[in-house]
mmCIF file of C-alpha atoms in Angstrom:
data_model
loop_
_atom_site.group_PDB
_atom_site.id
_atom_site.type_symbol
_atom_site.label_atom_id
_atom_site.label_comp_id
_atom_site.label_asym_id
_atom_site.label_seq_id
_atom_site.Cartn_x
_atom_site.Cartn_y
_atom_site.Cartn_z
ATOM 1 C CA MET A 1 -3.542 12.209 -18.978
ATOM 2 C CA THR A 2 -6.013 9.581 -18.542
ATOM 3 C CA PRO A 3 -5.563 7.609 -15.354
ATOM 4 C CA ALA A 4 -4.557 4.031 -15.395
ATOM 5 C CA ARG A 5 -7.702 2.012 -14.227
ATOM 6 C CA VAL A 6 -6.878 -0.593 -11.544
ATOM 7 C CA LEU A 7 -8.992 -3.746 -10.611
ATOM 8 C CA LEU A 8 -8.368 -5.029 -7.119
ATOM 9 C CA ILE A 9 -9.182 -8.562 -5.822
ATOM 10 C CA ASP A 10 -8.245 -9.395 -2.371
ATOM 11 C CA ASP A 11 -10.276 -11.067 0.534
ATOM 12 C CA HIS A 12 -8.823 -8.756 3.036
ATOM 13 C CA ARG A 13 -11.167 -6.069 2.977
ATOM 14 C CA VAL A 14 -9.174 -3.752 5.327
ATOM 15 C CA PHE A 15 -6.215 -4.067 3.220
ATOM 16 C CA ALA A 16 -7.825 -3.797 0.091
ATOM 17 C CA GLU A 17 -9.728 -0.752 0.967
ATOM 18 C CA SER A 18 -6.799 1.075 2.424
ATOM 19 C CA LEU A 19 -4.857 0.270 -0.622
ATOM 20 C CA ALA A 20 -7.673 1.524 -2.854
ATOM 21 C CA LEU A 21 -7.820 4.820 -1.004
ATOM 22 C CA SER A 22 -3.961 5.021 -1.484
ATOM 23 C CA LEU A 23 -3.831 4.432 -4.914
ATOM 24 C CA GLU A 24 -6.529 7.301 -5.547
ATOM 25 C CA THR A 25 -3.948 9.789 -3.947
ATOM 26 C CA HIS A 26 -2.186 9.448 -7.332
ATOM 27 C CA ALA A 27 -3.670 11.528 -9.876
ATOM 28 C CA ASP A 28 -2.605 9.061 -12.599
ATOM 29 C CA LEU A 29 -4.352 5.976 -10.922
ATOM 30 C CA ARG A 30 -8.064 5.365 -10.481
ATOM 31 C CA CYS A 31 -9.257 2.264 -8.640
ATOM 32 C CA VAL A 32 -12.425 1.086 -10.721
ATOM 33 C CA ARG A 33 -13.455 -2.090 -8.873
ATOM 34 C CA LEU A 34 -13.038 -3.885 -5.709
ATOM 35 C CA ALA A 35 -13.636 -7.595 -5.518
ATOM 36 C CA HIS A 36 -12.931 -10.028 -2.690
ATOM 37 C CA THR A 37 -13.266 -13.105 -4.455
ATOM 38 C CA VAL A 38 -12.157 -14.881 -7.608
ATOM 39 C CA ALA A 39 -15.555 -15.245 -8.957
ATOM 40 C CA ASP A 40 -16.376 -11.457 -8.098
ATOM 41 C CA GLY A 41 -13.409 -10.391 -9.766
ATOM 42 C CA LEU A 42 -13.863 -12.247 -12.975
ATOM 43 C CA ARG A 43 -17.311 -11.002 -13.055
ATOM 44 C CA ALA A 44 -15.782 -7.397 -12.453
ATOM 45 C CA ALA A 45 -13.338 -8.142 -15.512
ATOM 46 C CA GLU A 46 -16.128 -8.851 -17.817
ATOM 47 C CA ALA A 47 -18.168 -5.874 -16.641
ATOM 48 C CA THR A 48 -15.378 -3.291 -16.188
ATOM 49 C CA ALA A 49 -12.792 -1.987 -18.431
ATOM 50 C CA PHE A 50 -9.535 -1.981 -16.454
ATOM 51 C CA ASP A 51 -5.570 -1.636 -17.238
ATOM 52 C CA VAL A 52 -4.009 -3.263 -14.444
ATOM 53 C CA ALA A 53 -5.283 -5.829 -11.853
ATOM 54 C CA LEU A 54 -3.700 -6.175 -8.354
ATOM 55 C CA LEU A 55 -4.514 -9.839 -7.249
ATOM 56 C CA ASP A 56 -3.901 -11.664 -4.180
ATOM 57 C CA LEU A 57 -2.744 -15.043 -5.226
ATOM 58 C CA ARG A 58 -4.344 -16.975 -2.153
ATOM 59 C CA LEU A 59 -8.008 -16.602 -2.136
ATOM 60 C CA PRO A 60 -10.432 -18.953 -0.486
ATOM 61 C CA GLY A 61 -11.368 -21.928 -2.480
ATOM 62 C CA ALA A 62 -9.576 -20.612 -5.639
ATOM 63 C CA ASP A 63 -6.390 -21.539 -7.573
ATOM 64 C CA GLY A 64 -4.682 -18.189 -8.232
ATOM 65 C CA PHE A 65 -2.974 -19.191 -11.052
ATOM 66 C CA ALA A 66 -6.416 -20.125 -12.725
ATOM 67 C CA ALA A 67 -7.461 -16.666 -11.717
ATOM 68 C CA ILE A 68 -4.582 -15.192 -13.729
ATOM 69 C CA ASP A 69 -5.717 -16.986 -16.692
ATOM 70 C CA GLY A 70 -9.312 -16.117 -16.321
ATOM 71 C CA LEU A 71 -8.647 -12.485 -16.189
ATOM 72 C CA LEU A 72 -6.395 -12.593 -19.196
ATOM 73 C CA SER A 73 -8.978 -14.640 -21.267
ATOM 74 C CA ARG A 74 -11.599 -11.827 -20.444
ATOM 75 C CA ARG A 75 -9.134 -9.003 -20.899
ATOM 76 C CA PRO A 76 -6.062 -10.041 -23.108
ATOM 77 C CA ASP A 77 -4.684 -6.546 -23.059
ATOM 78 C CA ALA A 78 -4.901 -6.038 -19.382
ATOM 79 C CA LYS A 79 -1.812 -6.504 -17.028
ATOM 80 C CA ILE A 80 -1.660 -8.275 -13.545
ATOM 81 C CA VAL A 81 0.399 -7.538 -10.549
ATOM 82 C CA VAL A 82 0.373 -10.239 -7.920
ATOM 83 C CA LEU A 83 0.167 -9.045 -4.297
ATOM 84 C CA THR A 84 0.957 -11.832 -1.712
ATOM 85 C CA ALA A 85 1.451 -12.407 1.919
ATOM 86 C CA HIS A 86 3.624 -15.575 0.759
ATOM 87 C CA PRO A 87 6.260 -13.747 -1.449
ATOM 88 C CA ARG A 88 8.484 -16.943 -2.695
ATOM 89 C CA PRO A 89 10.683 -16.989 -5.573
ATOM 90 C CA GLY A 90 8.988 -20.403 -6.799
ATOM 91 C CA LEU A 91 5.456 -18.907 -6.799
ATOM 92 C CA ALA A 92 6.636 -15.687 -8.196
ATOM 93 C CA HIS A 93 8.234 -17.153 -11.327
ATOM 94 C CA ARG A 94 5.149 -19.434 -11.663
ATOM 95 C CA ALA A 95 2.891 -16.509 -11.748
ATOM 96 C CA LEU A 96 5.278 -14.539 -14.299
ATOM 97 C CA ALA A 97 5.156 -17.811 -16.483
ATOM 98 C CA ALA A 98 1.118 -17.809 -16.014
ATOM 99 C CA GLY A 99 0.920 -14.267 -17.512
ATOM 100 C CA ALA A 100 1.357 -11.969 -14.437
ATOM 101 C CA SER A 101 3.550 -8.715 -15.121
ATOM 102 C CA GLY A 102 4.682 -8.330 -11.502
ATOM 103 C CA PHE A 103 4.846 -10.213 -8.151
ATOM 104 C CA LEU A 104 5.284 -8.231 -4.910
ATOM 105 C CA SER A 105 4.732 -9.103 -1.078
ATOM 106 C CA LYS A 106 1.935 -7.278 0.522
ATOM 107 C CA SER A 107 4.395 -5.849 2.819
ATOM 108 C CA ALA A 108 5.718 -3.519 -0.086
ATOM 109 C CA GLY A 109 5.283 -0.170 0.336
ATOM 110 C CA LEU A 110 2.888 1.914 -1.821
ATOM 111 C CA THR A 111 5.662 3.506 -3.760
ATOM 112 C CA GLU A 112 6.705 0.052 -4.845
ATOM 113 C CA ILE A 113 3.274 -0.950 -5.651
ATOM 114 C CA VAL A 114 2.770 2.367 -7.972
ATOM 115 C CA GLU A 115 5.754 1.621 -9.678
ATOM 116 C CA ALA A 116 4.919 -2.080 -10.473
ATOM 117 C CA ILE A 117 1.753 -0.712 -11.957
ATOM 118 C CA HIS A 118 3.624 1.690 -14.159
ATOM 119 C CA ALA A 119 6.083 -1.034 -15.207
ATOM 120 C CA ALA A 120 3.275 -3.591 -16.131
ATOM 121 C CA ILE A 121 1.619 -0.883 -18.204
ATOM 122 C CA ASP A 122 5.103 -0.213 -19.946
ATOM 123 C CA GLY A 123 5.136 -3.834 -20.670
ATOM 124 C CA ARG A 124 7.930 -4.679 -18.102
ATOM 125 C CA GLN A 125 7.897 -7.448 -15.544
ATOM 126 C CA ILE A 126 8.979 -6.648 -12.000
ATOM 127 C CA LEU A 127 9.618 -8.883 -9.015
ATOM 128 C CA GLY A 128 9.818 -7.650 -5.237
ATOM 129 C CA ALA A 129 13.002 -7.678 -3.518
ATOM 130 C CA GLY A 130 14.396 -11.046 -2.912
ATOM 131 C CA LEU A 131 12.496 -12.781 -5.649
ATOM 132 C CA GLU A 132 14.527 -12.304 -8.582
ATOM 133 C CA SER A 133 16.387 -15.775 -8.183
ATOM 134 C CA SER A 134 14.793 -18.918 -9.323
ATOM 135 C CA PRO A 135 14.769 -21.537 -6.471
ATOM 136 C CA ALA A 136 17.772 -23.833 -6.855
ATOM 137 C CA GLY A 137 17.619 -23.202 -10.446
ATOM 138 C CA ILE A 138 14.936 -25.783 -10.906
ATOM 139 C CA ARG A 139 12.613 -25.749 -14.133
ATOM 140 C CA PHE A 140 9.684 -28.033 -14.706
ATOM 141 C CA THR A 141 7.764 -28.404 -17.690
ATOM 142 C CA PRO A 142 4.037 -27.692 -17.720
ATOM 143 C CA ARG A 143 3.129 -31.635 -17.628
ATOM 144 C CA GLU A 144 5.583 -32.177 -14.687
ATOM 145 C CA HIS A 145 3.986 -29.098 -12.741
ATOM 146 C CA GLU A 146 0.810 -30.736 -13.293
ATOM 147 C CA VAL A 147 2.219 -34.382 -11.868
ATOM 148 C CA LEU A 148 3.791 -32.390 -9.023
ATOM 149 C CA ARG A 149 0.570 -30.831 -8.028
ATOM 150 C CA ALA A 150 -1.429 -34.390 -8.382
ATOM 151 C CA LEU A 151 1.320 -35.784 -5.852
ATOM 152 C CA SER A 152 0.553 -33.060 -3.521
ATOM 153 C CA ARG A 153 -3.272 -34.015 -3.444
ATOM 154 C CA GLY A 154 -2.185 -37.703 -2.660
ATOM 155 C CA LEU A 155 -2.437 -39.255 -6.321
ATOM 156 C CA ASP A 156 -0.471 -42.251 -7.143
ATOM 157 C CA ALA A 157 0.735 -43.171 -10.598
ATOM 158 C CA ASN A 158 -2.327 -44.771 -11.730
ATOM 159 C CA ARG A 159 -4.606 -41.847 -10.569
ATOM 160 C CA ILE A 160 -2.274 -39.439 -12.307
ATOM 161 C CA ALA A 161 -2.412 -41.172 -15.446
ATOM 162 C CA SER A 162 -6.008 -41.428 -15.545
ATOM 163 C CA THR A 163 -6.661 -37.827 -14.240
ATOM 164 C CA LEU A 164 -4.211 -36.254 -16.899
ATOM 165 C CA GLY A 165 -5.098 -39.042 -19.806
ATOM 166 C CA ILE A 166 -1.754 -40.094 -20.186
ATOM 167 C CA SER A 167 -0.239 -43.706 -19.917
ATOM 168 C CA LEU A 168 0.975 -45.398 -16.659
ATOM 169 C CA TYR A 169 4.465 -45.512 -18.199
ATOM 170 C CA THR A 170 4.297 -41.759 -19.016
ATOM 171 C CA ALA A 171 3.257 -40.821 -15.404
ATOM 172 C CA ARG A 172 5.752 -42.709 -13.946
ATOM 173 C CA ASP A 173 8.355 -41.140 -16.218
ATOM 174 C CA HIS A 174 7.159 -37.596 -15.441
ATOM 175 C CA ILE A 175 7.217 -38.561 -11.361
ATOM 176 C CA ARG A 176 10.712 -39.749 -11.919
ATOM 177 C CA ALA A 177 11.654 -36.693 -13.631
ATOM 178 C CA VAL A 178 10.290 -34.313 -10.697
ATOM 179 C CA MET A 179 11.980 -36.270 -8.050
ATOM 180 C CA SER A 180 15.499 -36.210 -9.890
ATOM 181 C CA LYS A 181 14.906 -32.487 -10.366
ATOM 182 C CA LEU A 182 14.340 -31.853 -6.937
ATOM 183 C CA ASP A 183 17.131 -34.397 -5.770
ATOM 184 C CA VAL A 184 14.822 -36.609 -3.476
ATOM 185 C CA ARG A 185 14.257 -40.213 -3.321
ATOM 186 C CA THR A 186 10.573 -40.682 -2.412
ATOM 187 C CA GLN A 187 7.148 -38.807 -3.862
ATOM 188 C CA LEU A 188 6.643 -37.584 -0.264
ATOM 189 C CA ASP A 189 9.929 -35.857 -0.093
ATOM 190 C CA ALA A 190 9.371 -34.444 -3.679
ATOM 191 C CA VAL A 191 5.873 -32.682 -2.172
ATOM 192 C CA ILE A 192 7.632 -31.511 0.976
ATOM 193 C CA THR A 193 10.783 -30.182 -1.022
ATOM 194 C CA ALA A 194 8.525 -28.306 -3.599
ATOM 195 C CA ASP A 195 6.307 -26.728 -0.971
ATOM 196 C CA ARG A 196 9.634 -25.216 0.975
ATOM 197 C CA LEU A 197 10.841 -24.155 -2.337
ATOM 198 C CA GLY A 198 7.624 -22.376 -2.999
ATOM 199 C CA LEU A 199 6.890 -24.454 -6.266
ATOM 200 C CA ILE A 200 3.759 -25.442 -4.938
ATOM 201 C CA THR A 201 1.521 -24.410 -1.888
ATOM 202 C CA LEU A 202 0.046 -27.359 0.131
ATOM 203 C CA GLY A 203 -3.650 -27.068 0.633
ATOM 204 C CA THR A 204 -4.397 -24.520 -2.255
ATOM 205 C CA GLY A 205 -4.233 -26.502 -5.258
ATOM 206 C CA PHE A 206 -1.248 -24.846 -6.840
#
């Protein structure tokens, strides 16, 4: 049986190198490349064939969801399993919606990580313990997600309209929809509540 090829992208070098060595103890897995930035990971994806990428969602100066998109655009048949120190349901469900096959905490054991890799290869999605439920049942449209992220960056309705190429009326309508779904009365409370639920992560752009 040909070993599954794993690309590991994580800026925590000790964790990444330790995990790579642990994966190599499994005869059916082979870590083909280590990368410590999104840029390096995308270059590795172009140069090296792989079956599964293990991706840290929070990398310096990077949008983890854009990284998922970038990896899949380069290797459409590859699978992505997110490993994160911030395992929140909102982020987990956003990662799966972006195309990831799995979402685990970095505190997960090696057995759970290996199982997630095999599940991804088999075409199944897997979430770590405690991540199965969607926070408060909240569902945003892609445009509402864009508006919420814009609010988290301090943009007002006028700038959101300009940035997204929509009318001011439409921008305000999306803002009202976001606030209604979060059951808040102010835009600031919308951002704070969304961050608490893991629907966005302040300071990361996603």
